[in-house]
Amino acid sequence: MLPIADLLTRYNLKTRQSLYNRINALGLEPTRKGNKVLFGDEAVKLLDQLDEHLAEGGTLNNFVPPLK
């Protein structure tokens, strides 16, 4: 489980909005523990795949997650 701050660092994003755009594009729902917003292993794996797709020149709109 990773919090928002760790995800920003992991993907080298400057703004929370950039991360929220990715999260919303993937339809991810966080887990809340107290006042912390956390994302589980499956969500992080999907975000990793999206980050790789974007690094290769893809867009949020044309990302298709690989089949399991």
Short mmCIF file of C-alpha atoms in Angstrom, two decimals:
data_model
loop_
_atom_site.label_atom_id
_atom_site.label_comp_id
_atom_site.label_asym_id
_atom_site.label_seq_id
_atom_site.Cartn_x
_atom_site.Cartn_y
_atom_site.Cartn_z
CA MET A 1 0.00 0.00 0.00
CA LEU A 2 1.45 3.33 -1.07
CA PRO A 3 0.29 6.84 -0.15
CA ILE A 4 -0.10 9.67 -2.65
CA ALA A 5 3.25 11.25 -1.69
CA ASP A 6 5.12 8.03 -2.49
CA LEU A 7 3.33 7.68 -5.83
CA LEU A 8 4.28 11.24 -6.78
CA THR A 9 7.92 10.38 -6.14
CA ARG A 10 7.69 6.97 -7.83
CA TYR A 11 6.40 8.52 -11.08
CA ASN A 12 8.40 11.76 -10.80
CA LEU A 13 5.26 13.88 -10.94
CA LYS A 14 5.31 17.51 -9.87
CA THR A 15 1.63 17.94 -9.03
CA ARG A 16 -1.05 15.89 -7.32
CA GLN A 17 -3.38 16.73 -10.20
CA SER A 18 -1.11 14.86 -12.61
CA LEU A 19 -1.42 11.77 -10.43
CA TYR A 20 -5.18 12.23 -9.96
CA ASN A 21 -5.58 12.40 -13.75
CA ARG A 22 -3.91 9.00 -14.03
CA ILE A 23 -5.92 7.54 -11.16
CA ASN A 24 -9.19 8.80 -12.64
CA ALA A 25 -8.31 7.56 -16.14
CA LEU A 26 -7.80 4.07 -14.69
CA GLY A 27 -10.92 4.25 -12.51
CA LEU A 28 -8.93 3.38 -9.39
CA GLU A 29 -10.42 3.65 -5.92
CA PRO A 30 -8.11 4.23 -2.96
CA THR A 31 -8.23 2.60 0.44
CA ARG A 32 -8.54 5.02 3.33
CA LYS A 33 -6.90 4.46 6.68
CA GLY A 34 -7.70 7.33 8.98
CA ASN A 35 -6.75 10.44 7.04
CA LYS A 36 -4.38 8.57 4.69
CA VAL A 37 -5.27 7.68 1.11
CA LEU A 38 -3.50 4.49 0.03
CA PHE A 39 -3.29 2.43 -3.15
CA GLY A 40 -2.79 -1.33 -3.07
CA ASP A 41 -0.47 -3.57 -5.06
CA GLU A 42 -2.86 -4.11 -7.98
CA ALA A 43 -3.46 -0.37 -8.36
CA VAL A 44 0.28 0.35 -8.22
CA LYS A 45 0.95 -2.35 -10.82
CA LEU A 46 -1.61 -0.74 -13.14
CA LEU A 47 -0.12 2.71 -12.51
CA ASP A 48 3.35 1.29 -13.30
CA GLN A 49 2.04 -0.05 -16.62
CA LEU A 50 0.43 3.30 -17.42
CA ASP A 51 3.66 5.13 -16.55
CA GLU A 52 5.60 2.90 -18.95
CA HIS A 53 2.98 3.49 -21.66
CA LEU A 54 3.23 7.27 -21.20
CA ALA A 55 7.05 7.13 -21.24
CA GLU A 56 6.83 5.38 -24.62
CA GLY A 57 4.77 8.26 -26.01
CA GLY A 58 1.28 6.94 -25.32
CA THR A 59 -1.60 8.93 -23.86
CA LEU A 60 -4.09 8.37 -21.07
CA ASN A 61 -6.82 7.92 -23.67
CA ASN A 62 -5.10 5.17 -25.67
CA PHE A 63 -3.83 3.08 -22.74
CA VAL A 64 -5.07 -0.50 -22.73
CA PRO A 65 -3.95 -2.53 -19.72
CA PRO A 66 -2.29 -5.83 -20.64
CA LEU A 67 -4.39 -8.90 -19.98
CA LYS A 68 -3.49 -10.86 -16.86
#
